[in-house]
XYZ file of C-alpha atoms in Angstrom:
378
model
C 215.778 8.054 148.977
C 214.016 10.720 151.033
C 210.251 10.564 151.445
C 208.487 13.442 149.706
C 206.316 15.631 151.941
C 203.898 18.288 150.672
C 202.941 20.940 153.221
C 199.691 22.483 151.968
C 198.670 25.723 153.668
C 197.410 28.049 150.909
C 196.997 31.643 152.065
C 197.921 30.614 155.613
C 201.447 29.505 154.695
C 203.441 31.311 157.367
C 206.772 31.432 159.169
C 205.135 31.006 162.596
C 204.216 27.412 161.779
C 206.794 26.535 159.146
C 209.686 26.997 161.584
C 208.773 23.617 163.120
C 209.307 21.929 159.735
C 212.676 23.555 159.035
C 214.608 20.919 161.050
C 212.910 18.184 158.983
C 214.176 19.503 155.636
C 217.336 17.380 155.907
C 215.418 14.173 156.585
C 212.572 14.645 154.086
C 212.163 16.174 150.644
C 209.735 18.946 151.636
C 207.764 21.244 149.346
C 205.281 23.810 150.636
C 202.156 24.785 148.708
C 200.794 28.280 149.230
C 198.427 30.632 147.504
C 199.745 33.329 145.198
C 199.848 35.706 148.166
C 200.694 33.693 151.283
C 201.635 35.330 154.565
C 205.262 34.206 154.113
C 207.083 32.302 151.389
C 210.822 32.086 152.197
C 211.868 28.889 153.939
C 214.648 26.300 153.738
C 212.437 24.279 151.355
C 210.814 25.299 148.047
C 207.355 26.840 147.767
C 204.868 26.281 144.949
C 202.254 29.034 144.692
C 198.820 28.351 143.223
C 195.892 30.702 142.776
C 193.264 30.678 145.510
C 190.023 32.628 145.973
C 191.715 33.845 149.156
C 194.030 35.900 146.908
C 191.202 38.095 145.608
C 191.293 41.765 146.677
C 189.283 42.699 149.749
C 185.625 43.567 149.228
C 182.599 43.808 151.570
C 181.766 40.460 153.209
C 184.516 38.808 151.183
C 184.833 35.644 153.260
C 181.083 35.166 153.592
C 180.647 35.376 149.819
C 183.618 33.150 148.966
C 182.788 30.511 151.542
C 179.264 30.258 150.232
C 180.499 29.922 146.673
C 183.209 27.360 147.447
C 181.938 25.850 150.745
C 185.403 26.871 151.930
C 187.553 29.492 150.177
C 190.851 27.714 150.921
C 190.913 26.134 147.477
C 194.088 25.874 145.365
C 193.603 25.610 141.602
C 195.500 22.705 140.064
C 196.590 21.295 143.422
C 195.604 17.668 142.819
C 197.816 17.322 139.740
C 200.745 19.103 141.406
C 200.651 16.614 144.286
C 201.500 13.638 142.085
C 204.408 11.619 143.459
C 204.302 12.800 147.073
C 204.419 10.226 149.854
C 202.589 12.372 152.411
C 200.433 15.438 151.939
C 200.190 17.395 155.188
C 197.227 19.772 155.139
C 195.342 21.741 157.805
C 191.823 21.532 159.279
C 189.156 19.016 158.317
C 186.941 21.603 156.615
C 189.544 23.470 154.531
C 188.913 22.892 150.842
C 192.491 21.942 150.056
C 192.201 19.072 152.539
C 189.384 17.725 150.355
C 191.609 18.235 147.302
C 194.408 16.254 148.940
C 192.004 13.415 149.730
C 190.820 13.453 146.118
C 194.457 13.266 144.966
C 194.905 10.232 147.203
C 191.767 8.610 145.765
C 193.177 9.115 142.258
C 196.398 7.405 143.296
C 198.501 10.578 143.038
C 199.667 10.462 146.669
C 200.093 7.736 149.270
C 198.943 9.295 152.551
C 197.211 12.450 153.804
C 197.748 13.943 157.259
C 196.093 17.079 158.629
C 196.963 19.390 161.493
C 193.777 20.511 163.255
C 193.586 23.638 165.415
C 189.799 23.938 165.813
C 188.879 23.203 169.435
C 185.108 23.790 169.497
C 183.075 20.655 168.661
C 180.856 20.955 165.561
C 182.110 24.472 164.844
C 182.349 25.702 161.239
C 179.400 23.613 160.122
C 176.854 26.340 159.361
C 177.701 26.510 155.658
C 176.186 23.986 153.278
C 178.684 21.239 152.517
C 181.015 21.710 155.451
C 179.551 18.876 157.510
C 180.212 16.635 154.527
C 183.767 17.999 154.243
C 184.474 17.296 157.913
C 182.911 13.835 157.841
C 184.940 12.826 154.808
C 188.137 14.100 156.414
C 187.483 12.220 159.656
C 186.995 9.014 157.711
C 189.639 9.302 154.978
C 192.583 11.093 156.614
C 195.364 8.675 157.484
C 196.204 10.605 160.633
C 195.360 13.860 162.400
C 197.759 15.993 164.389
C 195.708 17.803 167.031
C 197.249 20.993 168.339
C 196.008 20.390 171.906
C 194.202 17.832 174.035
C 191.194 20.151 173.818
C 191.332 19.856 170.033
C 191.676 16.072 170.282
C 188.575 15.841 172.451
C 186.610 18.108 170.096
C 187.525 15.754 167.237
C 186.473 12.708 169.265
C 183.135 14.330 170.092
C 182.604 14.850 166.364
C 183.195 11.160 165.734
C 186.912 10.855 164.956
C 188.636 7.569 165.818
C 190.968 8.402 168.782
C 193.557 5.981 167.390
C 194.210 8.235 164.409
C 194.890 11.367 166.532
C 198.245 12.476 167.944
C 198.618 15.682 169.975
C 201.548 17.855 168.891
C 201.730 21.543 169.820
C 203.328 24.362 167.878
C 206.984 25.163 168.443
C 209.342 28.112 168.653
C 212.966 28.579 167.633
C 214.552 29.143 171.046
C 217.836 30.076 169.386
C 216.210 33.023 167.606
C 213.829 34.115 170.332
C 216.099 34.586 173.312
C 216.019 36.733 176.460
C 217.712 40.083 176.454
C 221.150 40.440 178.005
C 221.178 40.296 181.813
C 217.487 39.401 181.708
C 217.386 38.027 185.253
C 219.108 40.983 186.860
C 215.919 42.897 187.596
C 216.880 45.405 190.218
C 214.508 46.142 193.061
C 214.525 49.820 192.182
C 213.482 49.246 188.563
C 210.908 51.883 187.636
C 210.488 51.748 183.837
C 208.379 48.973 182.346
C 207.477 48.135 178.753
C 204.430 45.856 178.644
C 203.970 44.077 175.314
C 200.948 42.736 173.474
C 201.470 41.020 170.120
C 198.610 39.764 167.986
C 195.502 40.690 166.066
C 193.722 43.821 167.281
C 190.381 42.087 167.702
C 187.903 41.936 170.581
C 188.549 38.231 171.178
C 192.194 39.050 171.933
C 191.143 41.139 174.940
C 192.581 44.360 173.546
C 189.998 46.570 175.253
C 190.793 44.996 178.607
C 194.431 45.864 177.968
C 193.596 49.554 177.626
C 191.399 49.554 180.727
C 194.134 47.832 182.725
C 196.722 50.224 181.311
C 194.703 53.215 182.489
C 194.379 51.750 185.990
C 198.118 51.060 186.170
C 198.943 54.669 185.331
C 196.506 55.872 188.011
C 197.506 53.520 190.815
C 199.027 55.599 193.612
C 201.263 52.753 194.762
C 202.860 52.835 191.293
C 203.344 56.600 191.123
C 207.121 56.228 190.858
C 206.842 53.836 187.913
C 206.786 54.730 184.237
C 204.891 52.592 181.742
C 205.028 52.036 178.002
C 202.314 49.837 176.508
C 203.487 48.398 173.205
C 200.780 46.920 170.953
C 202.128 45.111 167.915
C 199.706 44.059 165.216
C 196.822 45.166 163.042
C 193.124 44.390 163.101
C 189.548 45.565 162.773
C 189.529 47.281 166.173
C 192.575 49.503 165.675
C 190.729 52.741 164.956
C 188.344 52.161 167.851
C 191.297 51.475 170.131
C 192.965 54.722 169.108
C 189.784 56.599 169.967
C 189.506 54.849 173.324
C 193.116 55.654 174.165
C 192.347 59.343 173.728
C 189.144 59.030 175.739
C 191.067 57.387 178.577
C 193.884 59.915 178.294
C 196.594 57.300 177.841
C 197.534 57.863 174.195
C 201.026 59.044 175.206
C 201.672 55.725 176.953
C 200.407 53.420 174.168
C 202.550 52.748 171.116
C 201.263 50.869 168.067
C 203.458 49.188 165.472
C 203.616 46.422 162.897
C 206.819 44.413 162.746
C 208.092 41.895 160.193
C 208.461 38.435 161.693
C 212.251 38.374 161.320
C 212.403 41.482 163.538
C 210.145 40.124 166.267
C 212.929 38.634 168.456
C 214.375 42.119 168.918
C 210.968 43.495 169.834
C 210.492 40.921 172.588
C 213.881 41.861 174.005
C 212.654 45.434 174.352
C 209.792 44.331 176.628
C 209.755 43.631 180.357
C 206.335 41.995 180.675
C 203.797 40.346 178.367
C 200.024 40.053 178.420
C 197.611 38.056 176.278
C 194.094 38.376 177.789
C 192.202 36.414 175.121
C 188.443 35.978 175.484
C 186.354 33.021 174.241
C 183.333 33.631 172.023
C 180.575 31.319 170.818
C 182.597 30.376 167.742
C 186.203 30.972 168.822
C 188.542 29.982 171.608
C 192.264 30.633 171.504
C 193.791 27.719 169.646
C 197.332 28.085 170.976
C 198.613 31.682 170.624
C 201.997 31.773 168.921
C 202.818 35.049 170.676
C 202.823 33.207 174.000
C 205.483 30.852 172.613
C 207.587 33.849 171.616
C 207.130 35.484 175.005
C 208.154 32.292 176.802
C 211.269 31.927 174.657
C 212.160 35.555 175.387
C 211.861 34.880 179.112
C 209.073 37.382 179.753
C 206.768 37.209 182.787
C 203.306 36.493 181.362
C 199.713 37.306 182.279
C 197.050 35.522 180.245
C 193.691 33.720 180.460
C 192.427 30.148 180.190
C 190.799 30.648 176.791
C 190.986 27.519 174.627
C 194.414 25.946 174.360
C 196.343 28.556 176.350
C 196.671 26.465 179.546
C 198.258 23.661 177.519
C 200.583 26.188 175.938
C 202.051 27.857 179.014
C 201.395 25.331 181.781
C 202.521 26.980 185.021
C 204.793 29.466 183.264
C 202.435 32.419 183.637
C 199.704 34.038 185.714
C 196.076 33.372 184.731
C 193.245 35.875 185.167
C 189.597 35.670 184.192
C 188.672 36.441 180.587
C 187.306 39.973 180.347
C 188.515 40.860 183.865
C 190.529 44.034 183.298
C 190.797 44.651 187.038
C 192.459 41.296 187.689
C 194.661 41.877 184.641
C 195.829 45.169 186.115
C 196.503 43.647 189.539
C 198.511 40.758 188.081
C 200.733 43.206 186.232
C 200.978 45.348 189.343
C 202.367 42.384 191.282
C 205.062 41.866 188.667
C 206.003 45.529 188.916
C 206.119 45.611 192.710
C 207.761 42.251 193.358
C 210.990 41.640 191.395
C 211.356 38.151 192.885
C 208.066 37.206 191.231
C 209.188 38.676 187.912
C 212.404 36.670 188.009
C 210.652 33.438 189.003
C 208.148 33.613 186.157
C 210.773 34.766 183.673
C 212.748 31.607 184.468
C 209.650 29.420 184.213
C 208.801 30.898 180.824
C 212.233 30.361 179.291
C 212.561 26.864 180.742
C 209.193 25.805 179.336
C 210.042 27.176 175.897
C 213.278 25.191 175.782
C 212.003 21.990 177.382
C 208.547 21.770 175.769
C 208.227 24.030 172.733
C 211.619 24.045 171.024
C 211.289 23.351 167.290
C 213.716 20.420 167.468
C 211.429 18.635 169.948
C 208.249 19.462 168.037
C 209.698 18.492 164.650
C 210.744 15.129 166.093
C 207.163 14.479 167.208
C 205.920 15.301 163.710
C 208.547 13.009 162.209
C 207.282 10.181 164.435
C 203.787 10.698 163.005
C 205.164 10.584 159.458
C 207.067 7.359 160.121
C 203.967 5.814 161.675
C 201.874 6.690 158.633
C 204.369 5.696 155.934
């Protein structure tokens, strides 16, 4: 009889992460638990949707209000009872409310074990709200095991007081059979002149989106690139979009920048339309890049990458990309310029990217590591 696994993600139930559990659906009886309005809900395993405060319509300071009312707004009504009979409940983050619910279900004897994936990589972060320190302390003590997304996350957990023996590092994965390079991807001719440079992610300051526009302007003005034609494709939405549109006009590059939002099942095609990829994330006091799923997609698509060392990015791409300083738009521009001018460099990093995606990040490899954690816990 298959062990029953509950994947609890609430509002954050999404295809980016769930793809790593798809290969496990033959080995385990998996059910996902989302909110009424999760990011995605169609997978190879069933989804149970429960109401969450996260489902409420947007209103001013929504998250601040909800988090103060609930300590954490990731609460799922009726979750404890619906978890009865599961062997493992796999939640996320030590401070998410549904992790506390899963631990309560375990205490009541409804479930056998509780595992959590933790992305947070800043020690003692998310503790400003009343009750969250208690949430995190309880999780550290009562979780049967923690899957840390990176070594940086593992060390943050240890600094907070987590027993190192209950932590296993497992990164996110990517379906390298869906995200594949475009046809003839390594045949970059020396006389190539047209380049599409892709950014995919939230349009927020911490993603380095302003540095992208500054670097884009410099690329279009560089005299040594006068024979090149650029298209800067920015895929995603966010709080900075309107400001970015204004800046593009101010810089005079609006004709070169193209904004779009693309459904996840169409993203592989979008990556095949690009020649280069940049992800110049910037750390803040309360946020460092936790992994960056877009970098996994870019690697699988065999794109030459320019990024930064924010948070978990170095563990994500290893040597399969060029690093520049966070906030350094000039270095960002020059790194892209080198890719444009030197086809041998483009080809070398394209190969590195695809090889790393297949050898390190493929969902079959990642799902096996998760399965090993499950078997250890059961």
